CSV table of C-alpha atoms in Angstrom, one decimal:
chain,number,residue,atom,x,y,z
A,1172,MET,CA,-14.4,7.6,-18.5
A,1173,ALA,CA,-14.3,5.9,-15.2
A,1174,ASN,CA,-12.4,6.9,-12.0
A,1175,VAL,CA,-10.2,4.0,-10.8
A,1176,VAL,CA,-9.2,2.9,-7.4
A,1177,VAL,CA,-6.1,0.7,-7.0
A,1178,VAL,CA,-5.7,-1.4,-3.9
A,1179,GLY,CA,-3.6,-4.4,-3.0
A,1180,SER,CA,-5.5,-7.7,-2.6
A,1181,GLN,CA,-2.9,-9.5,-0.4
A,1182,TRP,CA,-0.5,-8.3,2.3
A,1183,GLY,CA,1.0,-5.4,0.2
A,1184,ASP,CA,4.0,-5.5,-2.0
A,1185,GLU,CA,1.9,-6.7,-4.9
A,1186,GLY,CA,3.4,-4.4,-7.5
A,1187,LYS,CA,1.0,-1.5,-7.2
A,1188,GLY,CA,3.7,1.1,-8.0
A,1189,LYS,CA,4.2,-0.2,-11.6
A,1190,ILE,CA,0.5,-0.6,-12.3
A,1191,VAL,CA,-0.4,2.8,-10.9
A,1192,ASP,CA,2.4,4.3,-12.9
A,1193,TRP,CA,1.1,2.6,-16.0
A,1194,LEU,CA,-2.4,3.8,-15.3
A,1195,SER,CA,-1.3,7.3,-14.5
A,1196,ASN,CA,-0.5,7.8,-18.2
A,1197,ARG,CA,-4.2,7.7,-18.7
A,1198,ALA,CA,-5.2,9.7,-15.7
A,1199,ASP,CA,-5.3,13.4,-15.0
A,1200,VAL,CA,-5.1,13.3,-11.2
A,1201,VAL,CA,-3.5,10.7,-8.9
A,1202,ALA,CA,-4.5,10.7,-5.3
A,1203,ARG,CA,-3.1,8.8,-2.2
A,1204,PHE,CA,-5.8,8.1,0.3
A,1205,GLN,CA,-4.3,6.3,3.3
A,1206,GLY,CA,-1.1,5.1,5.0
A,1207,GLY,CA,2.1,7.1,5.3
A,1208,HIS,CA,5.8,6.6,4.5
A,1209,ASN,CA,5.5,3.0,5.6
A,1210,ALA,CA,4.3,2.4,2.1
A,1211,GLY,CA,6.8,1.7,-0.6
A,1212,HIS,CA,6.4,1.8,-4.4
A,1213,THR,CA,9.2,1.0,-6.8
A,1214,LEU,CA,8.9,2.3,-10.4
A,1215,VAL,CA,11.2,1.5,-13.2
A,1216,VAL,CA,10.9,4.1,-16.0
A,1217,ASP,CA,13.2,4.0,-19.0
A,1218,GLY,CA,15.8,2.2,-17.0
A,1219,THR,CA,15.6,4.7,-14.0
A,1220,THR,CA,14.4,3.4,-10.7
A,1221,TYR,CA,12.2,5.6,-8.5
A,1222,LYS,CA,11.5,4.6,-4.9
A,1223,LEU,CA,8.4,6.4,-3.5
A,1224,SER,CA,6.9,6.2,-0.1
A,1225,LEU,CA,4.6,9.3,0.4
A,1226,LEU,CA,4.5,10.8,-3.0
A,1227,PRO,CA,1.8,9.4,-5.4
A,1228,SER,CA,3.2,7.4,-8.2
A,1229,GLY,CA,1.9,9.9,-10.8
A,1230,ILE,CA,4.5,12.4,-9.7
A,1231,VAL,CA,7.1,11.0,-12.0
A,1232,ARG,CA,4.9,11.8,-15.0
A,1233,GLY,CA,4.7,15.5,-16.1
A,1234,GLY,CA,1.4,17.2,-16.5
A,1235,LYS,CA,-0.4,15.2,-13.8
A,1236,LEU,CA,-1.7,16.6,-10.5
A,1237,SER,CA,-0.7,14.4,-7.5
A,1238,ILE,CA,-2.7,14.6,-4.3
A,1239,ILE,CA,-1.9,13.5,-0.7
A,1240,GLY,CA,-5.4,13.1,0.8
A,1241,ASN,CA,-6.7,13.6,4.3
A,1242,GLY,CA,-6.6,9.9,5.0
A,1243,VAL,CA,-2.8,9.9,4.8
A,1244,VAL,CA,-0.6,10.6,7.9
A,1245,LEU,CA,2.3,12.8,6.9
A,1246,ASP,CA,5.8,13.0,8.3
A,1247,PRO,CA,6.9,16.5,7.1
A,1248,TRP,CA,10.6,15.7,7.4
A,1249,ALA,CA,10.4,12.4,5.6
A,1250,PHE,CA,8.2,14.1,3.0
A,1251,LEU,CA,10.8,16.8,2.3
A,1252,ASP,CA,13.6,14.2,2.2
A,1253,GLU,CA,11.7,12.3,-0.4
A,1254,VAL,CA,10.9,15.4,-2.5
A,1255,LYS,CA,14.6,16.3,-2.4
A,1256,ARG,CA,15.6,12.8,-3.5
A,1257,ILE,CA,13.1,12.5,-6.3
A,1258,LYS,CA,13.8,16.1,-7.5
A,1259,ALA,CA,17.5,15.1,-7.8
A,1260,GLN,CA,16.4,12.5,-10.3
A,1261,GLY,CA,15.0,15.2,-12.6
A,1262,VAL,CA,11.3,15.2,-11.5
A,1263,THR,CA,9.5,18.5,-11.1
A,1264,ILE,CA,7.7,18.8,-7.7
A,1265,ASP,CA,5.9,22.1,-6.9
A,1266,ALA,CA,2.6,23.4,-5.9
A,1267,GLU,CA,1.3,23.1,-9.4
A,1268,SER,CA,2.0,19.3,-9.5
A,1269,LEU,CA,1.3,18.3,-5.9
A,1270,GLN,CA,-1.3,19.2,-3.2
A,1271,ILE,CA,-1.5,18.0,0.4
A,1272,SER,CA,-4.8,18.0,2.2
A,1273,GLU,CA,-5.0,20.7,4.8
A,1274,SER,CA,-6.6,18.2,7.2
A,1275,ALA,CA,-4.0,15.5,7.0
A,1276,ALA,CA,-2.5,14.5,10.4
A,1277,LEU,CA,1.2,14.9,11.0
A,1278,ILE,CA,3.7,12.2,12.1
A,1279,LEU,CA,6.0,13.8,14.7
A,1280,PRO,CA,9.3,12.5,16.2
A,1281,ILE,CA,7.5,11.4,19.3
A,1282,HIS,CA,5.4,9.0,17.2
A,1283,SER,CA,8.2,7.2,15.6
A,1284,GLU,CA,10.1,7.0,18.9
A,1285,LEU,CA,7.0,5.5,20.6
A,1286,ASP,CA,6.6,3.1,17.7
A,1287,GLY,CA,10.1,1.8,18.2
A,1288,ILE,CA,9.7,1.5,22.0
A,1289,ARG,CA,6.6,-0.6,21.6
A,1290,GLU,CA,8.1,-2.8,18.9
A,1291,ASN,CA,11.2,-3.5,21.0
A,1292,ARG,CA,9.3,-4.6,24.1
A,1293,ALA,CA,11.2,-6.7,26.6
A,1294,ASP,CA,8.6,-9.6,26.3
A,1295,GLY,CA,9.4,-9.9,22.6
A,1296,VAL,CA,5.9,-9.3,21.4
A,1297,LYS,CA,6.0,-7.7,17.9
A,1298,ILE,CA,3.4,-6.5,15.4
A,1299,GLY,CA,6.0,-6.1,12.7
A,1300,THR,CA,5.6,-2.3,12.1
A,1301,THR,CA,8.1,-0.2,10.1
A,1302,LYS,CA,8.7,1.9,13.3
A,1303,ARG,CA,7.9,5.1,11.4
A,1304,GLY,CA,5.2,6.3,13.8
A,1305,ILE,CA,2.2,5.5,11.6
A,1306,GLY,CA,0.2,3.7,14.3
A,1307,PRO,CA,0.7,6.3,17.1
A,1308,ALA,CA,-0.1,9.1,14.6
A,1309,TYR,CA,-3.4,7.5,13.7
A,1310,GLU,CA,-4.1,7.0,17.4
A,1311,ASP,CA,-3.7,10.7,18.0
A,1312,LYS,CA,-5.9,11.5,15.1
A,1313,VAL,CA,-8.7,9.3,16.3
A,1314,ALA,CA,-8.3,10.7,19.9
A,1315,ARG,CA,-8.7,14.2,18.4
A,1316,ARG,CA,-5.3,15.5,19.6
A,1317,ALA,CA,-3.3,15.3,16.4
A,1318,ILE,CA,-1.4,18.2,14.8
A,1319,ARG,CA,-2.7,18.6,11.3
A,1320,VAL,CA,-1.2,20.4,8.2
A,1321,CYS,CA,-3.5,23.3,8.7
A,1322,ASP,CA,-2.2,23.9,12.2
A,1323,LEU,CA,1.2,24.8,10.7
A,1324,ALA,CA,-0.6,27.9,9.3
A,1325,ASP,CA,-1.7,29.0,12.7
A,1326,PRO,CA,1.5,29.7,14.7
A,1327,LYS,CA,-0.5,31.7,17.4
A,1328,HIS,CA,-2.2,28.5,18.6
A,1329,LEU,CA,0.3,25.9,17.5
A,1330,GLN,CA,2.1,25.6,20.9
A,1331,ALA,CA,-1.2,25.2,22.7
A,1332,ARG,CA,-2.1,22.2,20.4
A,1333,VAL,CA,1.4,20.7,21.0
A,1334,GLU,CA,1.0,21.1,24.7
A,1335,ASN,CA,-2.4,19.3,24.5
A,1336,LEU,CA,-0.8,16.5,22.5
A,1337,LEU,CA,2.1,16.2,25.0
A,1338,HIS,CA,-0.2,16.0,27.9
A,1339,HIS,CA,-1.0,12.5,26.7
A,1340,HIS,CA,2.4,11.6,25.3
A,1341,ASN,CA,4.5,12.7,28.3
A,1342,ALA,CA,2.4,10.6,30.6
A,1343,LEU,CA,3.2,7.6,28.4
A,1344,ARG,CA,6.9,8.5,28.3
A,1345,ARG,CA,7.1,8.8,32.0
A,1346,GLY,CA,5.4,5.4,32.4
A,1347,LEU,CA,7.9,3.9,29.9
A,1348,GLY,CA,10.9,5.4,31.7
A,1349,LYS,CA,11.6,7.9,28.9
A,1350,PRO,CA,12.3,11.7,29.3
A,1351,GLU,CA,9.4,14.0,28.6
A,1352,SER,CA,9.2,15.9,25.3
A,1353,ASP,CA,9.5,19.7,25.5
A,1354,ALA,CA,6.6,21.5,24.0
A,1355,GLY,CA,8.6,24.6,23.0
A,1356,GLU,CA,11.2,22.5,21.2
A,1357,LEU,CA,8.7,20.5,19.3
A,1358,THR,CA,6.7,23.6,18.4
A,1359,GLN,CA,9.9,25.3,17.0
A,1360,LYS,CA,10.6,22.2,14.9
A,1361,LEU,CA,7.1,22.5,13.4
A,1362,LEU,CA,7.5,26.3,12.8
A,1363,ASP,CA,10.8,25.7,11.1
A,1364,VAL,CA,9.3,23.1,8.7
A,1365,ALA,CA,6.0,24.9,8.1
A,1366,PRO,CA,7.3,27.2,5.3
A,1367,HIS,CA,8.3,24.2,3.3
A,1368,ILE,CA,5.0,22.3,3.7
A,1369,LEU,CA,2.4,25.1,3.5
A,1370,PRO,CA,2.9,25.9,-0.2
A,1371,PHE,CA,1.5,22.4,-1.0
A,1372,MET,CA,-1.5,22.8,1.4
A,1373,ALA,CA,-4.9,22.8,-0.2
A,1374,PRO,CA,-8.6,21.7,0.3
A,1375,VAL,CA,-8.1,18.7,-1.8
A,1376,TRP,CA,-11.7,17.6,-1.6
A,1377,HIS,CA,-12.6,20.8,-3.5
A,1378,THR,CA,-9.8,20.2,-6.0
A,1379,LEU,CA,-11.0,16.7,-6.7
A,1380,ASP,CA,-14.6,17.8,-7.0
A,1381,GLU,CA,-13.6,20.4,-9.6
A,1382,ALA,CA,-11.6,17.7,-11.4
A,1383,SER,CA,-14.6,15.4,-11.4
A,1384,ARG,CA,-17.0,18.1,-12.7
A,1385,ALA,CA,-14.5,18.8,-15.5
A,1386,GLU,CA,-14.7,15.1,-16.3
A,1387,LYS,CA,-11.0,14.5,-15.6
A,1388,ARG,CA,-9.9,11.0,-14.9
A,1389,ILE,CA,-8.9,10.4,-11.2
A,1390,LEU,CA,-6.7,7.5,-10.1
A,1391,PHE,CA,-7.0,6.7,-6.4
A,1392,GLU,CA,-3.8,5.0,-5.2
A,1393,GLY,CA,-3.9,2.7,-2.2
A,1394,ALA,CA,-0.9,1.5,0.0
A,1395,GLN,CA,-0.3,-1.8,1.7
A,1396,GLY,CA,-2.9,-4.5,1.0
A,1397,THR,CA,-6.4,-5.6,1.9
A,1398,MET,CA,-5.2,-8.3,4.4
A,1399,LEU,CA,-3.4,-5.5,6.3
A,1400,ASP,CA,-6.7,-3.5,6.7
A,1401,ILE,CA,-7.3,-2.5,10.3
A,1402,ASP,CA,-10.8,-4.1,10.2
A,1403,HIS,CA,-10.6,-6.8,7.5
A,1404,GLY,CA,-7.0,-7.9,7.8
A,1405,THR,CA,-5.1,-10.4,9.9
A,1406,TYR,CA,-5.5,-8.4,13.1
A,1407,PRO,CA,-3.5,-7.5,15.1
A,1408,PHE,CA,-0.8,-8.0,12.5
A,1409,VAL,CA,-2.1,-5.2,10.3
A,1410,THR,CA,-1.5,-1.5,9.5
A,1411,SER,CA,-3.3,1.3,11.3
A,1412,SER,CA,-5.6,2.4,8.5
A,1413,ASN,CA,-8.3,1.0,6.2
A,1414,THR,CA,-6.7,-0.2,3.0
A,1415,ILE,CA,-9.8,-1.3,1.2
A,1416,ALA,CA,-11.3,0.7,-1.7
A,1417,GLY,CA,-14.0,2.3,0.4
A,1418,GLN,CA,-11.3,4.4,2.1
A,1419,ALA,CA,-10.6,6.1,-1.2
A,1420,ALA,CA,-13.8,8.1,-0.6
A,1421,ALA,CA,-13.2,8.8,3.1
A,1422,GLY,CA,-9.5,9.5,2.6
A,1423,THR,CA,-9.9,12.2,0.0
A,1424,GLY,CA,-13.3,13.8,0.5
A,1425,MET,CA,-14.9,12.3,-2.6
A,1426,GLY,CA,-18.2,10.6,-2.4
A,1427,PRO,CA,-18.3,6.8,-3.0
A,1428,GLY,CA,-20.3,7.4,-6.2
A,1429,SER,CA,-17.0,8.7,-7.7
A,1430,LEU,CA,-15.3,5.3,-7.3
A,1431,ASN,CA,-16.2,3.6,-10.6
A,1432,TYR,CA,-13.7,0.8,-11.0
A,1433,VAL,CA,-11.7,-1.0,-8.3
A,1434,LEU,CA,-8.5,-2.7,-9.6
A,1435,GLY,CA,-7.0,-5.2,-7.1
A,1436,ILE,CA,-3.3,-5.7,-7.6
A,1437,THR,CA,-2.5,-9.4,-7.1
A,1438,LYS,CA,0.8,-11.1,-7.2
A,1439,ALA,CA,0.9,-14.5,-9.0
A,1440,TYR,CA,2.2,-16.0,-5.8
A,1441,THR,CA,2.0,-14.6,-2.2
A,1442,THR,CA,4.4,-12.6,0.0
A,1443,ARG,CA,4.4,-11.0,3.4
A,1444,VAL,CA,6.7,-8.8,5.3
A,1445,GLY,CA,6.9,-8.9,9.1
A,1446,GLU,CA,5.0,-10.8,11.6
A,1447,GLY,CA,1.6,-12.6,11.3
A,1448,PRO,CA,-0.1,-15.7,9.9
A,1449,PHE,CA,0.8,-16.9,6.4
A,1450,PRO,CA,-1.0,-20.2,5.5
A,1451,THR,CA,0.8,-20.8,2.2
A,1452,GLU,CA,4.3,-19.8,3.3
A,1453,LEU,CA,7.2,-21.9,1.9
A,1454,PHE,CA,10.3,-22.7,3.8
A,1455,ASP,CA,11.9,-24.8,1.1
A,1456,ASP,CA,14.0,-24.2,-2.1
A,1457,VAL,CA,10.9,-23.1,-4.0
A,1458,GLY,CA,10.2,-20.3,-1.4
A,1459,GLN,CA,13.9,-19.3,-1.6
A,1460,ARG,CA,13.7,-19.3,-5.4
A,1461,LEU,CA,10.5,-17.1,-5.5
A,1462,GLY,CA,12.3,-14.6,-3.2
A,1463,GLU,CA,15.4,-14.5,-5.3
A,1464,ARG,CA,13.7,-14.3,-8.7
A,1465,GLY,CA,11.1,-11.8,-7.5
A,1466,HIS,CA,13.7,-9.6,-5.6
A,1467,GLU,CA,11.5,-9.8,-2.6
A,1468,PHE,CA,12.8,-7.2,-0.3
A,1469,GLY,CA,10.7,-4.3,1.2
A,1470,THR,CA,11.1,-1.0,-0.6
A,1471,VAL,CA,10.9,0.9,2.7
A,1472,THR,CA,12.6,-1.3,5.2
A,1473,GLY,CA,14.7,-3.6,3.0
A,1474,ARG,CA,13.4,-6.6,5.0
A,1475,LYS,CA,13.3,-9.9,3.3
A,1476,ARG,CA,9.7,-10.9,2.3
A,1477,ARG,CA,8.3,-14.3,3.2
A,1478,CYS,CA,7.2,-16.2,0.1
A,1479,GLY,CA,4.5,-18.8,-0.6
A,1480,TRP,CA,2.1,-20.2,-3.1
A,1481,PHE,CA,-0.9,-18.3,-4.4
A,1482,ASP,CA,-3.8,-18.2,-1.9
A,1483,ALA,CA,-7.0,-18.0,-3.8
A,1484,VAL,CA,-9.1,-18.2,-0.7
A,1485,MET,CA,-7.5,-15.1,0.8
A,1486,VAL,CA,-7.7,-13.2,-2.5
A,1487,LYS,CA,-11.4,-14.1,-3.0
A,1488,GLN,CA,-12.1,-12.7,0.5
A,1489,ALA,CA,-10.2,-9.5,-0.4
A,1490,ILE,CA,-12.2,-9.1,-3.5
A,1491,ILE,CA,-15.5,-9.3,-1.6
A,1492,THR,CA,-14.5,-6.9,1.2
A,1493,GLY,CA,-12.8,-4.5,-1.2
A,1494,GLY,CA,-15.4,-4.5,-3.9
A,1495,ILE,CA,-12.8,-5.3,-6.4
A,1496,THR,CA,-14.0,-5.2,-10.0
A,1497,GLY,CA,-11.0,-6.8,-11.7
A,1498,ILE,CA,-7.4,-7.7,-10.9
A,1499,ALA,CA,-4.0,-7.0,-12.2
A,1500,LEU,CA,-1.9,-10.1,-11.9
A,1501,THR,CA,1.7,-9.2,-11.4
A,1502,LYS,CA,5.1,-11.0,-11.4
A,1503,LEU,CA,3.8,-13.9,-13.5
A,1504,ASP,CA,7.4,-14.2,-14.9
A,1505,VAL,CA,8.7,-15.2,-11.5
A,1506,LEU,CA,7.0,-18.5,-11.9
A,1507,ASP,CA,8.8,-19.3,-15.1
A,1508,GLY,CA,10.6,-22.7,-15.0
A,1509,LEU,CA,8.9,-24.2,-12.1
A,1510,PRO,CA,7.9,-27.8,-12.9
A,1511,GLU,CA,4.6,-27.6,-10.9
A,1512,LEU,CA,2.6,-24.9,-9.2
A,1513,LYS,CA,0.2,-25.0,-6.3
A,1514,ILE,CA,-2.8,-22.9,-5.5
A,1515,CYS,CA,-4.5,-22.8,-2.1
A,1516,VAL,CA,-8.2,-23.6,-2.7
A,1517,GLY,CA,-9.3,-24.0,1.0
A,1518,TYR,CA,-8.1,-24.4,4.5
A,1519,ARG,CA,-8.4,-27.2,7.1
A,1520,LEU,CA,-9.1,-26.1,10.6
A,1521,ASP,CA,-9.8,-28.5,13.5
A,1522,GLY,CA,-10.5,-31.3,11.0
A,1523,LYS,CA,-13.0,-29.2,9.0
A,1524,ILE,CA,-12.6,-27.6,5.6
A,1525,ILE,CA,-13.3,-23.9,5.4
A,1526,LYS,CA,-13.4,-21.4,2.5
A,1527,ARG,CA,-12.5,-18.2,4.4
A,1528,LEU,CA,-9.7,-16.9,6.6
A,1529,PRO,CA,-11.1,-16.8,10.1
A,1530,ALA,CA,-11.0,-13.6,12.1
A,1531,GLY,CA,-9.3,-14.9,15.2
A,1532,ALA,CA,-5.5,-14.7,15.3
A,1533,ALA,CA,-5.1,-18.2,16.8
A,1534,ASN,CA,-7.3,-19.8,14.2
A,1535,GLN,CA,-5.5,-17.8,11.4
A,1536,ALA,CA,-2.2,-19.2,12.6
A,1537,ALA,CA,-3.7,-22.8,12.9
A,1538,VAL,CA,-5.2,-23.1,9.4
A,1539,GLU,CA,-3.6,-25.6,7.0
A,1540,PRO,CA,-3.8,-24.9,3.3
A,1541,ILE,CA,-5.5,-27.3,0.9
A,1542,TYR,CA,-3.7,-27.2,-2.5
A,1543,GLU,CA,-4.6,-27.8,-6.1
A,1544,THR,CA,-1.5,-28.7,-8.2
A,1545,MET,CA,-1.1,-27.4,-11.8
A,1546,GLU,CA,1.6,-28.0,-14.4
A,1547,GLY,CA,4.2,-25.3,-14.6
A,1548,TRP,CA,5.8,-24.0,-17.8
A,1549,GLN,CA,9.4,-24.0,-19.1
A,1550,GLY,CA,9.0,-21.2,-21.6
A,1551,SER,CA,9.5,-17.5,-20.6
A,1552,THR,CA,6.7,-15.1,-19.9
A,1553,ARG,CA,9.0,-12.2,-19.2
A,1554,GLY,CA,8.2,-9.1,-21.2
A,1555,ALA,CA,5.1,-10.6,-22.8
A,1556,ARG,CA,2.6,-8.1,-24.0
A,1557,SER,CA,-0.1,-10.3,-25.5
A,1558,TRP,CA,-1.8,-13.7,-24.8
A,1559,ALA,CA,0.0,-15.2,-27.8
A,1560,ASP,CA,3.3,-14.5,-26.1
A,1561,LEU,CA,2.5,-16.8,-23.1
A,1562,PRO,CA,3.1,-20.5,-22.8
A,1563,ALA,CA,-0.2,-22.5,-22.8
A,1564,GLU,CA,0.4,-23.6,-19.2
A,1565,ALA,CA,0.7,-19.9,-18.1
A,1566,VAL,CA,-2.6,-19.1,-19.8
A,1567,LYS,CA,-4.2,-22.0,-18.0
A,1568,TYR,CA,-2.8,-20.8,-14.7
A,1569,VAL,CA,-4.2,-17.3,-15.2
A,1570,ARG,CA,-7.6,-18.7,-16.2
A,1571,ARG,CA,-7.7,-21.0,-13.2
A,1572,VAL,CA,-6.9,-18.1,-10.8
A,1573,GLU,CA,-9.9,-16.2,-12.3
A,1574,GLU,CA,-12.2,-19.1,-11.7
A,1575,LEU,CA,-11.1,-19.6,-8.1
A,1576,ILE,CA,-11.2,-15.9,-7.0
A,1577,GLY,CA,-14.4,-15.2,-8.9
A,1578,CYS,CA,-13.1,-12.1,-10.5
A,1579,PRO,CA,-11.7,-11.3,-14.0
A,1580,VAL,CA,-8.0,-10.6,-14.7
A,1581,SER,CA,-8.0,-7.2,-16.4
A,1582,MET,CA,-4.2,-6.9,-16.7
A,1583,VAL,CA,-1.1,-9.2,-16.5
A,1584,SER,CA,2.3,-7.7,-15.6
A,1585,THR,CA,5.2,-9.7,-16.9
A,1586,SER,CA,8.3,-7.7,-15.8
A,1587,PRO,CA,9.1,-4.5,-13.8
A,1588,GLU,CA,9.2,-2.5,-17.0
A,1589,ARG,CA,6.3,0.0,-17.4
A,1590,GLU,CA,5.1,-1.3,-20.8
A,1591,ASP,CA,5.4,-5.0,-20.2
A,1592,VAL,CA,1.6,-5.5,-19.6
A,1593,ILE,CA,-1.0,-7.7,-21.2
A,1594,LEU,CA,-4.2,-5.6,-21.2
A,1595,MET,CA,-7.6,-7.3,-21.3
A,1596,ARG,CA,-9.7,-4.4,-20.1
A,1597,ASP,CA,-8.7,-0.8,-19.6
A,1598,PRO,CA,-10.1,0.2,-16.2
A,1599,PHE,CA,-10.6,3.8,-17.3
A,1600,LYS,CA,-12.9,2.7,-20.1
A,1601,ALA,CA,-15.0,0.5,-17.8
A,1602,SER,CA,-18.7,1.4,-17.7
């Protein structure tokens, strides 16, 4: 049995929650490896909707171990709020079902406040963050001044670590005209929350190694999407972590040899939340229709998603940088009833045709999509669970996507319901 990494191949919001939930039925362990509570996964299980941000999607299934890896930044108060909310829906969450890496960095109130200050600059420049402190927390981690989960277990030295952190942050706050943060007050907040976090603390790298040696199936769950990767995305309009599959190893403590199959979750059209370039964005009735039929609103922020045609150039680039083995094509049913469909097969930049998204922000904003037009279908794909259930034009569309991105479609999702999936290849059984 293979271990599987799930990543988004676009700008996030591709439907990873449902696919991870579907795969978690076949997994023994589900591990988050990057991001924070800026992520949002919506699961629909037997008519019940679960909205997750920090918790791995496997938590809603009994008998699975869920892990929050060292690559995740954890807001302890947001975590406890989410646990309380999901528990109220009848889900068991305890130290037997969930572990948090002892070396995961914490998101503190000063981080989210700084995030908001930066995003509301007077000059109007925005990145499009969720203002949840993700970026500032990763900055502190890289600068080696972060407070980590394991620090909560060391009250004797905690205030000294907080004072070291605030040496930097209070200088920033003074420069921004904000009052300084009090070290004693912040330390007390951490001491108060510590008893609720520490029961989940564990050396998750060791837990995962033992699971691997016992030949248990591990599902690595990514957040956001490849084009939001700090290195490979549409910089600077990206998240603050690496979102590609390679981060599954670094963000959990597993070696890269443990990553056997990479499943790229890919929406049958394209969406984006927030600022940044979007070559295939639609501003017409078709774009409005995709948003309405696809219920395109952010799980975390509620922000309306921008919608556009499928961008095969961008997805092919994501497949290369992410080492994607196969894709799960989601929301095919949203395209039902459109008389024609368009797929971006190249870009035009300064009069030249290119087959990649350039690195520079100005060039990314300037590219014009080159489209290939295909016939749409009038029949319904919603709820289909086999190829025979799909209109012929829908099958042609899926096959053309495969050709253009150079990667096989392993799964097709045809509704938000867990079991409405057409399976061509089970990732856990891949050699």
